[in-house]
mmCIF file of C-alpha atoms in Angstrom:
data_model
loop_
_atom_site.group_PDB
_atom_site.id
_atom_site.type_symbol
_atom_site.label_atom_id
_atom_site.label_comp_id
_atom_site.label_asym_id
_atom_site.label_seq_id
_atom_site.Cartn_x
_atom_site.Cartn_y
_atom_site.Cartn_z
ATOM 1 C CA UNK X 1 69.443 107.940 104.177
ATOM 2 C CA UNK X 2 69.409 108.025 99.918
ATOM 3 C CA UNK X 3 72.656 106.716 98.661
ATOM 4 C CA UNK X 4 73.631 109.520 96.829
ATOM 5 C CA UNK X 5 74.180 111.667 99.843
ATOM 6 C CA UNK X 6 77.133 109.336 101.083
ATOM 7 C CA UNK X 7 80.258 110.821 99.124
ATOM 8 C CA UNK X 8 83.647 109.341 99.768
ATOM 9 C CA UNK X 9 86.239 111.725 100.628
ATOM 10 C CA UNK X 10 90.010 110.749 99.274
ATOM 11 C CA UNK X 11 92.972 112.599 100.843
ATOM 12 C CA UNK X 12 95.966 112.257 98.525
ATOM 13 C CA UNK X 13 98.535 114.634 99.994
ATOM 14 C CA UNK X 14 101.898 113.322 101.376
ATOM 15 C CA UNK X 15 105.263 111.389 99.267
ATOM 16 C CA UNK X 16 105.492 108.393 100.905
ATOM 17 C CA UNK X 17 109.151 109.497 101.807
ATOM 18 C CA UNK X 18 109.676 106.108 103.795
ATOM 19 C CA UNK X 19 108.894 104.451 100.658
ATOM 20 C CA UNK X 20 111.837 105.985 98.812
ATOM 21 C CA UNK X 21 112.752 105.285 96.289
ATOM 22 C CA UNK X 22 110.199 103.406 95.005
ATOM 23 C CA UNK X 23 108.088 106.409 95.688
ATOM 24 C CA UNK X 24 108.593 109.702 93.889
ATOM 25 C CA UNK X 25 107.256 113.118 93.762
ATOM 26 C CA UNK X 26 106.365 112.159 90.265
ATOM 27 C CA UNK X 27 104.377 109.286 91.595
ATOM 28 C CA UNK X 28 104.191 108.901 94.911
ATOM 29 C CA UNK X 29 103.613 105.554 96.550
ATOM 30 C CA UNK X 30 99.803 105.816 96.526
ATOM 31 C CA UNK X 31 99.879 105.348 92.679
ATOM 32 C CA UNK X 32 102.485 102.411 92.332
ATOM 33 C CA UNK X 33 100.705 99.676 90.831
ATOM 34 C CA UNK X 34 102.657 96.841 93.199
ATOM 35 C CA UNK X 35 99.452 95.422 95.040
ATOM 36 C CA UNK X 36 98.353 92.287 93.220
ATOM 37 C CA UNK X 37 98.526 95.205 89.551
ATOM 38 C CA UNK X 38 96.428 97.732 90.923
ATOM 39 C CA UNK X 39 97.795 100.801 93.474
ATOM 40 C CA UNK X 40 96.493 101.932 97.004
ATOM 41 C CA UNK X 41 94.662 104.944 95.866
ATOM 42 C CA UNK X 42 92.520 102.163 93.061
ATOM 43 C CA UNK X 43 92.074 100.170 95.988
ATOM 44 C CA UNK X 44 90.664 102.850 97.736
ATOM 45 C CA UNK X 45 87.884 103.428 95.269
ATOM 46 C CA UNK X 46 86.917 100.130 94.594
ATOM 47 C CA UNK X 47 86.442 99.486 98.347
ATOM 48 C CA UNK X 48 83.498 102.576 98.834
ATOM 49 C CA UNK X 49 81.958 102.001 95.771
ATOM 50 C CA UNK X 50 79.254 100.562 96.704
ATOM 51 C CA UNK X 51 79.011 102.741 99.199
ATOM 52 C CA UNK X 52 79.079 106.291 97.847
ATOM 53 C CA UNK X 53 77.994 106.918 94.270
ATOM 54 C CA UNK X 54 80.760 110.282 94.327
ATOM 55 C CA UNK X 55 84.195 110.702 95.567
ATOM 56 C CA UNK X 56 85.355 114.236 96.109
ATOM 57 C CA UNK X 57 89.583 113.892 95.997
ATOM 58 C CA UNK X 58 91.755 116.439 97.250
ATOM 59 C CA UNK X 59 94.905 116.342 95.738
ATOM 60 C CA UNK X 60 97.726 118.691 94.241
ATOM 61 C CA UNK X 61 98.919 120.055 91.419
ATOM 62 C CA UNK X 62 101.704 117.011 91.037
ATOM 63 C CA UNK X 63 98.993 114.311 91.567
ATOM 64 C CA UNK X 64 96.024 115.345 90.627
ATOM 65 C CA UNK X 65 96.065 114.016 86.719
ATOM 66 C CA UNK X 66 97.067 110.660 88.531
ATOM 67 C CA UNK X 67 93.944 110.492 90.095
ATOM 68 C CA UNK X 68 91.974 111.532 87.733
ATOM 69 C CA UNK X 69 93.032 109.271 85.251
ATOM 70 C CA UNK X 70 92.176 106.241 87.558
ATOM 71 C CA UNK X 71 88.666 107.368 88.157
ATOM 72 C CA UNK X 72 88.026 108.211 84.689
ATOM 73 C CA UNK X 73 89.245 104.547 83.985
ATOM 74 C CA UNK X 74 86.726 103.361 86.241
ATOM 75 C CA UNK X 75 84.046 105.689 85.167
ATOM 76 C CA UNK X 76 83.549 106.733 88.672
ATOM 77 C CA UNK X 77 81.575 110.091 89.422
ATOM 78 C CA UNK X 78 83.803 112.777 90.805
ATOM 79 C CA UNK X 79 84.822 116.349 91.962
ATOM 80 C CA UNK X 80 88.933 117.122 91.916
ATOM 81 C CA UNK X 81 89.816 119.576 94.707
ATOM 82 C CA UNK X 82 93.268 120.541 93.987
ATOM 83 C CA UNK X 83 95.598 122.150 96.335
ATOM 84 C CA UNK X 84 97.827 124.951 95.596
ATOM 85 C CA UNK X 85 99.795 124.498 98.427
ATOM 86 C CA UNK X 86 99.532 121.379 101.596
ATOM 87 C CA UNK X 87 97.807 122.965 104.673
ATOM 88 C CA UNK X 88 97.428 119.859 106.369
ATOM 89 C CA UNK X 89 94.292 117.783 106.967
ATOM 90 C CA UNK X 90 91.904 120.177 108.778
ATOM 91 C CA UNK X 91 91.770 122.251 105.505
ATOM 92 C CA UNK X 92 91.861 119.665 103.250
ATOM 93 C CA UNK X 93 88.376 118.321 104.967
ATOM 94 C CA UNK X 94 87.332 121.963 105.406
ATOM 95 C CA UNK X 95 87.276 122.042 101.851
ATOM 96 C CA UNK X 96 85.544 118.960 100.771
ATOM 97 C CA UNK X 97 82.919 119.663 103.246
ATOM 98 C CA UNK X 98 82.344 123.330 101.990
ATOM 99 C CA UNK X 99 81.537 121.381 98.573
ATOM 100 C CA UNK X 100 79.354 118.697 99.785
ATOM 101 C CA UNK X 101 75.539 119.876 101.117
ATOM 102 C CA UNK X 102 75.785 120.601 104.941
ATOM 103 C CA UNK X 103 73.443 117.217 105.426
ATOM 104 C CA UNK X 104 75.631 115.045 103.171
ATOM 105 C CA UNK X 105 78.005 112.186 105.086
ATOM 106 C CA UNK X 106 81.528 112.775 104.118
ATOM 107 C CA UNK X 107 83.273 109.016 104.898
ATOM 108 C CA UNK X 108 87.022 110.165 104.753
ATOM 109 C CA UNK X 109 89.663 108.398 104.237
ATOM 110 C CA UNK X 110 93.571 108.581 103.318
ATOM 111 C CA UNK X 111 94.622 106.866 100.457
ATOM 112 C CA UNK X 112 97.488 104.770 101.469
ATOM 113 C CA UNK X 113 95.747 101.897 103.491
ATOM 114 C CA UNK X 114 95.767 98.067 102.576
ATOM 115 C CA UNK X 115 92.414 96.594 104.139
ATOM 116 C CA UNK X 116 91.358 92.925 104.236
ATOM 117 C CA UNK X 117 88.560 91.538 105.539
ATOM 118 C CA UNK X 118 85.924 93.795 104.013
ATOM 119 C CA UNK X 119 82.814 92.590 104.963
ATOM 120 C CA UNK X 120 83.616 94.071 108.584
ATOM 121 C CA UNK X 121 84.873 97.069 107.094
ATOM 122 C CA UNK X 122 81.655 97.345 105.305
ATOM 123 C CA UNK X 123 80.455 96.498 109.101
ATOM 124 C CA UNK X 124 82.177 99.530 110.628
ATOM 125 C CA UNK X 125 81.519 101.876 107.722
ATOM 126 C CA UNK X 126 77.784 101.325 108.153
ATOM 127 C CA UNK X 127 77.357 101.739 111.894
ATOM 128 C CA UNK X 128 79.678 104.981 111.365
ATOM 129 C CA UNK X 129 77.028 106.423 109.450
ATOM 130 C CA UNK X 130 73.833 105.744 111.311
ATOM 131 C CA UNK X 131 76.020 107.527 114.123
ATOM 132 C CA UNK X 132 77.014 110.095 111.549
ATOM 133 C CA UNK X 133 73.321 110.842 111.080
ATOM 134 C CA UNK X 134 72.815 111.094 114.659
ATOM 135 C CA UNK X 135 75.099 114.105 114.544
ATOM 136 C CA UNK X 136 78.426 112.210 115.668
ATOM 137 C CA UNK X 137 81.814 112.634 114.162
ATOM 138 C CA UNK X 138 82.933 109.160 113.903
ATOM 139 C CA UNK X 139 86.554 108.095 113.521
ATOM 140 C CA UNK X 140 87.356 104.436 112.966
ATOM 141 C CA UNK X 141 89.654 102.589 115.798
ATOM 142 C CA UNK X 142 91.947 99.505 114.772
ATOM 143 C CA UNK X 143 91.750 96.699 116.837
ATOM 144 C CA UNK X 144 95.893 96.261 117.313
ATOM 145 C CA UNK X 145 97.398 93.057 116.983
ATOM 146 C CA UNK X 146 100.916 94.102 118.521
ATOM 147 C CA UNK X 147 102.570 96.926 119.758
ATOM 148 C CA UNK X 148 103.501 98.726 116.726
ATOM 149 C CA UNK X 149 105.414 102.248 117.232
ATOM 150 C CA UNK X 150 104.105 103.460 113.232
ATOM 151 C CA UNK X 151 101.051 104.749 114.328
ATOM 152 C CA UNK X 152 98.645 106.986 116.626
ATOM 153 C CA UNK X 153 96.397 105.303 119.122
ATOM 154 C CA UNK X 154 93.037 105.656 120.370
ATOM 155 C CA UNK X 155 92.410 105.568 124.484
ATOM 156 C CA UNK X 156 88.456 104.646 124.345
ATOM 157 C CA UNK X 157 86.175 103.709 126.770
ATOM 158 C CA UNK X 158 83.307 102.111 124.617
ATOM 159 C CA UNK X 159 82.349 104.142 122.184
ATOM 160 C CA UNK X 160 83.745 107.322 123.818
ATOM 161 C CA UNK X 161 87.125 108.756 123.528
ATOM 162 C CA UNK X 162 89.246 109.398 126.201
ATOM 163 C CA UNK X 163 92.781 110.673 124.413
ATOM 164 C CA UNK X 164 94.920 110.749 121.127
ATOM 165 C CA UNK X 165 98.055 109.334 121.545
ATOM 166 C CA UNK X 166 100.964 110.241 119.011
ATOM 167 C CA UNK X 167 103.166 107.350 117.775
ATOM 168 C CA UNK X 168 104.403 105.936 121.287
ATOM 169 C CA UNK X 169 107.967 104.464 121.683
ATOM 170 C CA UNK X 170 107.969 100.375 122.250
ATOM 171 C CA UNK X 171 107.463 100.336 125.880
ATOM 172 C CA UNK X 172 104.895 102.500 125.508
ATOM 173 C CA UNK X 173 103.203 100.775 122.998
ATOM 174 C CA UNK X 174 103.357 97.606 124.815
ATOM 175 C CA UNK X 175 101.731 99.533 127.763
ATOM 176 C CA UNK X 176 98.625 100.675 124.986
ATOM 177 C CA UNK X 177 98.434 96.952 124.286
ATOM 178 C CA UNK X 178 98.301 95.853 127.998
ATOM 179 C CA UNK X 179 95.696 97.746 129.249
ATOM 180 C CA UNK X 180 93.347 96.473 126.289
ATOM 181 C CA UNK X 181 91.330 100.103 125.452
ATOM 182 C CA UNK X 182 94.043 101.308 122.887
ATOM 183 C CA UNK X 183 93.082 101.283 119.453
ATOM 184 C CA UNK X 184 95.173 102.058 116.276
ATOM 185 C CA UNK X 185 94.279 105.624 114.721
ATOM 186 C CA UNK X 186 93.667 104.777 111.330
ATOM 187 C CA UNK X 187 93.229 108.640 110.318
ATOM 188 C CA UNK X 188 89.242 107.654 109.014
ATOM 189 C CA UNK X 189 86.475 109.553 109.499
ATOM 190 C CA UNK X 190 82.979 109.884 109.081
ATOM 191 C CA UNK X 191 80.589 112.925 109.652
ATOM 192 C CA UNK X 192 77.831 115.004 108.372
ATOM 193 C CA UNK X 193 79.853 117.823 106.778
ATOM 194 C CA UNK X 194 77.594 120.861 108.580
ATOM 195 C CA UNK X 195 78.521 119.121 111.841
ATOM 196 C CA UNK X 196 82.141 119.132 110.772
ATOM 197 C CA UNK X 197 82.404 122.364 109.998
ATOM 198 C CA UNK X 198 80.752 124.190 112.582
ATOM 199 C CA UNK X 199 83.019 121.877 115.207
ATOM 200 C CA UNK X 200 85.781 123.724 112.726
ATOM 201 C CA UNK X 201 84.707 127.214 113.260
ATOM 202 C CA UNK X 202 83.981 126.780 116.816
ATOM 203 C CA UNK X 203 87.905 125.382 117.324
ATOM 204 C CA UNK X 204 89.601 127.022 114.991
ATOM 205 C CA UNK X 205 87.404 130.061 113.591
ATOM 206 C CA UNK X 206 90.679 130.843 111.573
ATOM 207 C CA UNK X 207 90.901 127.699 109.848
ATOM 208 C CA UNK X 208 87.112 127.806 108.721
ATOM 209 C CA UNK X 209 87.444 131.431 107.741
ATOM 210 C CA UNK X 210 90.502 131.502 105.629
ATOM 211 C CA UNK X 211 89.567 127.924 103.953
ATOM 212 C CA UNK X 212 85.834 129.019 103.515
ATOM 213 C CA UNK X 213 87.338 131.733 101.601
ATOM 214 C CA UNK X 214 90.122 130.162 99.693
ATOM 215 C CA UNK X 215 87.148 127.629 98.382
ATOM 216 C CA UNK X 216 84.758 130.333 97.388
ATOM 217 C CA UNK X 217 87.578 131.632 95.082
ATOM 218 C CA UNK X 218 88.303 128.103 93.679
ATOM 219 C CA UNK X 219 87.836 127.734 89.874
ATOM 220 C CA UNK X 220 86.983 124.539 89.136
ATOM 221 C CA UNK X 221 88.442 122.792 92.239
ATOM 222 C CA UNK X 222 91.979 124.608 91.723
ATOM 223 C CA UNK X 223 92.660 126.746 94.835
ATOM 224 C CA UNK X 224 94.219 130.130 94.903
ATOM 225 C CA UNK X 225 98.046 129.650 96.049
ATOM 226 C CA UNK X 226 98.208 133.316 97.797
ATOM 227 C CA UNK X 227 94.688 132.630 99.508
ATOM 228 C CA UNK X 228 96.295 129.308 100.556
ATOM 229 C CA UNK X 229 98.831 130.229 102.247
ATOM 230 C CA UNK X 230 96.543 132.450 104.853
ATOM 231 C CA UNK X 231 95.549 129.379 105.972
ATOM 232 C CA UNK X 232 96.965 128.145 109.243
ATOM 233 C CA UNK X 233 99.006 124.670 108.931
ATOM 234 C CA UNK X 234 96.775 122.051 111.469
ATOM 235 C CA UNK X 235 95.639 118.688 111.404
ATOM 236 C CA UNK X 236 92.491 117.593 111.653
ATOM 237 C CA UNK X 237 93.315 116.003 114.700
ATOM 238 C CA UNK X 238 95.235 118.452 116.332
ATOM 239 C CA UNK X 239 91.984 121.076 114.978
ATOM 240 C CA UNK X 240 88.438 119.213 116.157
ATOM 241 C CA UNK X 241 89.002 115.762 117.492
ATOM 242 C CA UNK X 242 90.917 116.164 120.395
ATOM 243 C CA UNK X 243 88.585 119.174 121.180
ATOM 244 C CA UNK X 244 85.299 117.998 120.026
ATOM 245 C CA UNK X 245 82.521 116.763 122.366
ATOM 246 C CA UNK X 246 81.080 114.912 119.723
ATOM 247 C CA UNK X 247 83.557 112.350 118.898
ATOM 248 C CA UNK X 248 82.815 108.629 119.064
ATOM 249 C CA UNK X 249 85.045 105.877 118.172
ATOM 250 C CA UNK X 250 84.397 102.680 116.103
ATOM 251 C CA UNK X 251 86.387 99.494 117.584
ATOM 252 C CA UNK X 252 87.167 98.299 113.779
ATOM 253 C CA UNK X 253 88.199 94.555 113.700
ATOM 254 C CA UNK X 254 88.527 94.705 109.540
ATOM 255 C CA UNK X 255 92.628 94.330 108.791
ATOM 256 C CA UNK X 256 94.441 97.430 108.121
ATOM 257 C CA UNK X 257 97.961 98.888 107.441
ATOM 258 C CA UNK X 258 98.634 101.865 106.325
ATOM 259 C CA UNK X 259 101.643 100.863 104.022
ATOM 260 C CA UNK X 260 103.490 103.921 105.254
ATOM 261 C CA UNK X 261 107.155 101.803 105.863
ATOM 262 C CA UNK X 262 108.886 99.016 103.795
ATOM 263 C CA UNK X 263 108.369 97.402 106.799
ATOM 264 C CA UNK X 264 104.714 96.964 106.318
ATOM 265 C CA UNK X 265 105.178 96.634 102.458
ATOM 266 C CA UNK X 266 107.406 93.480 103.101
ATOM 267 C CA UNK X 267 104.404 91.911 105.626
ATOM 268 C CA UNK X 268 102.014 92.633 102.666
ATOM 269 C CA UNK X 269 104.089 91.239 99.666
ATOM 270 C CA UNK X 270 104.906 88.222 102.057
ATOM 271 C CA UNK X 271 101.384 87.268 102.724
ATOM 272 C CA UNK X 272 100.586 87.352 99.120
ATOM 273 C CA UNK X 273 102.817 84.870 98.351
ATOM 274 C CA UNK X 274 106.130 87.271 97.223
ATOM 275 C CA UNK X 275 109.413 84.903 97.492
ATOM 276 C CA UNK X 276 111.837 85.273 100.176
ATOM 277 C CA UNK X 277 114.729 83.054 100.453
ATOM 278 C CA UNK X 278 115.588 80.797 103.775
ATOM 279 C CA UNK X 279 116.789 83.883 106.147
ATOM 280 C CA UNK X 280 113.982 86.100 104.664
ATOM 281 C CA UNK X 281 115.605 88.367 102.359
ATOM 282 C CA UNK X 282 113.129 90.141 99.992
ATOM 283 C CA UNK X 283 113.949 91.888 96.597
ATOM 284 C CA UNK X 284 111.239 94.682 95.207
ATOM 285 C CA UNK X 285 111.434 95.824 92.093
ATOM 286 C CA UNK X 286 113.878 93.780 90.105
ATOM 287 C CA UNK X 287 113.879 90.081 88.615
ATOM 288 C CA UNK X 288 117.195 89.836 88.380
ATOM 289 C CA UNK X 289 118.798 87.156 90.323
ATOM 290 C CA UNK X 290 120.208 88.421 93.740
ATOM 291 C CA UNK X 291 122.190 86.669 96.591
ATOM 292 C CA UNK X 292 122.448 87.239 100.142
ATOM 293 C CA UNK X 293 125.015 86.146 101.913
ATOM 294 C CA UNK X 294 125.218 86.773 106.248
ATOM 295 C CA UNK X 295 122.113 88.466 105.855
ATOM 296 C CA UNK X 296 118.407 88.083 107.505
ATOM 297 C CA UNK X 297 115.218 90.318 106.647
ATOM 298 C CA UNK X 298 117.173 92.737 104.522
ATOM 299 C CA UNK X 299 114.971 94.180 101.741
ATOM 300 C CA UNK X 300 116.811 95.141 98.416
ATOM 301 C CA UNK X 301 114.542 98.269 96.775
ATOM 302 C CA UNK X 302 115.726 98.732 92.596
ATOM 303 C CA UNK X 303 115.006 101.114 90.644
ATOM 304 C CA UNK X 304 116.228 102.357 87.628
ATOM 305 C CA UNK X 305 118.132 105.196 88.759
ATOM 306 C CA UNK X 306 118.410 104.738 92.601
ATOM 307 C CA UNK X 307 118.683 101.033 94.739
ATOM 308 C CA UNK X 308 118.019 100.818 98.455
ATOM 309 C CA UNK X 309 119.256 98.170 101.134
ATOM 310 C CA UNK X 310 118.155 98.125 104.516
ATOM 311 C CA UNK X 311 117.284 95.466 107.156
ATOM 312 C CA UNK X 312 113.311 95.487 108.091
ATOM 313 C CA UNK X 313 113.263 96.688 111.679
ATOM 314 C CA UNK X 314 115.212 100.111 110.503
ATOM 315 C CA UNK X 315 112.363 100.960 107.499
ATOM 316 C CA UNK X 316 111.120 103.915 109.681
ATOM 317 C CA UNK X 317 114.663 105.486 109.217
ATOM 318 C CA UNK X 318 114.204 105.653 105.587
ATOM 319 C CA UNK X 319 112.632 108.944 106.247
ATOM 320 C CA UNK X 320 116.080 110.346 107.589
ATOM 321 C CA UNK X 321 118.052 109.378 104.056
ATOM 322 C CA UNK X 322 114.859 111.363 102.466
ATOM 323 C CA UNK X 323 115.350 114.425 104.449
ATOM 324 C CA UNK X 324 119.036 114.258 103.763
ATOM 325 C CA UNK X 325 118.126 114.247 99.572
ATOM 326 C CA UNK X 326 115.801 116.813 99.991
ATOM 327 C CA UNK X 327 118.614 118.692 101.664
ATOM 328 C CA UNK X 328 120.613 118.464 98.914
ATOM 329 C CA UNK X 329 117.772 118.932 96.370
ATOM 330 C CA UNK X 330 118.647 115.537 94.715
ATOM 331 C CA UNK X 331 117.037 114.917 91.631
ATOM 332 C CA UNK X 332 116.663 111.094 92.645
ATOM 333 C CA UNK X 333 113.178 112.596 94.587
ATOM 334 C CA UNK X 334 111.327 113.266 91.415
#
């Protein structure tokens, strides 16, 4: 297969609302530049450039000039799909695969993941191709290392999947672990974008209709908002792989996180050497000196206009205190 028809597909939708308020609708966690100076979405390019020699991003209209900055920084090839309005993932690939050649691989990914270990990423992305090119859509499986209730997992058996499971409780999750054929859906995929799409319009001849048209109306990657909105709301999931009979997972043993809870920032910061003190309190965002006192892995969050303290194991909730701001259309979300 010639390089050039490999094109990396970004996904840059979504707040971060669990990262509040570090993360903003003004810049929204994938663009803070707290990992070692760079931010996830940077990280994301730099770890498929040498695999794709394009990236096709599909943004919106509030972070679209942050991308593009970035890959015009790196002087990294490009085409901007920008998004009137979020329709969820199934259109978002619809799109990116109506503007790639039906025989081009489309390795998609979200932009919000921290991965170590990359020469068995590089591992995993490779084999997803060759079964890419066999006319597979490939997405990648974690290999867990606990029970962790943040994400969705993968029932396999071998390279076949058996079920998607949404984010199970604890006991549940233990259970996944147990029984040793539960993977960690890390929301990547890999696919020729013909086979995609005709798995689309078989599934959900809606979806592929109203998108094929919304994208046929695009000028210059912006999307028509009124065309948008015909568009029904599904994931990509929920739309081909839990209906597809050509689904095949990858059992990826690269490290991954998907940064998606202050939780799984504080893991990060830690192993990079970010100081705690004795009871493992953390402080992000601020030099300032700060005590605690009767506390134990409590994370202080500054900003300049908004601070947040919570202990560790409750970072999921920060979601709810979102919500509640966005009920009361606080400016503190922008």
């Amino acid at each position: 297969m010639k390089k050039h028809n490999i094109i990396h597909v970004i996904l840059t939708g979504g707040v971060g609302s669990r990262l509040w308020p570090l993360s903003r609708k003004s810049r929204p966690k994938q663009y803070l530049e707290i990992f070692e100076g760079k931010s996830l979405f940077e990280l994301t390019v730099e770890r498929n450039s040498a695999i794709a020699d394009k990236v096709i991003v599909v943004g919106n209209t509030d972070n679209c000039h942050l991308s593009r900055a970035i890959l015009e920084k790196k002087n990294v090839p490009y085409l901007d799909i920008v998004e009137s309005t979020p329709r969820n993932t199934a259109a978002a690939i619809a799109f990116a695969a109506l503007a790639a050649d039906p025989d081009d691989i489309l390795i998609v990914t979200p932009m919000d993941h921290i991965i170590e270990k990359k020469e068995l990423y590089d591992e995993a992305v490779n084999e997803a191709i060759q079964k890419a090119l066999k006319g597979h859509i490939v997405t990648f499986g974690i290999v867990p290392t606990k029970p962790e209730t943040g994400y969705g997992y993968i029932e396999s058996k071998g390279e076949n999947v058996l079920s998607f499971r949404e984010k199970p409780n604890l006991e549940t999750a233990k259970n996944f672990i147990a029984k040793k054929n539960f993977l960690w859906n890390s929301g990547m995929f890999c696919f020729k974008a013909g086979v995609l799409l005709d798995e689309l319009k078989h599934f959900q001849p809606k979806v592929y209709k109203k998108a094929k048209k919304v994208w046929e109306h695009n000028q210059d990657g912006k999307l028509d908002l009124d065309l948008s909105l015909e568009i029904p709301s599904i994931s990509v999931d929920y739309a081909v792989m839990e209906r597809s009979k050509k689904i095949k997972v990858i059992h990826s043993q690269f490290l991954w996180s998907d940064l998606g809870s202050f939780e799984s920032v504080y893991d990060y910061l830690l192993s990079k050497g970010h100081p705690v003190d004795e009871n493992g309190n953390m402080v992000i965002g601020v030099q300032n000196f700060t005590a605690f006192i009767g506390m134990k892995n409590t994370i202080l969050v500054a900003t300049e206009n908004a601070n947040l303290v919570l202990q560790k194991e409750y970072s999921q909730d920060v979601k709810d205190l979102y919500n509640e701001l966005e009920t009361q259309n606080s400016e503190l979300l922008n």
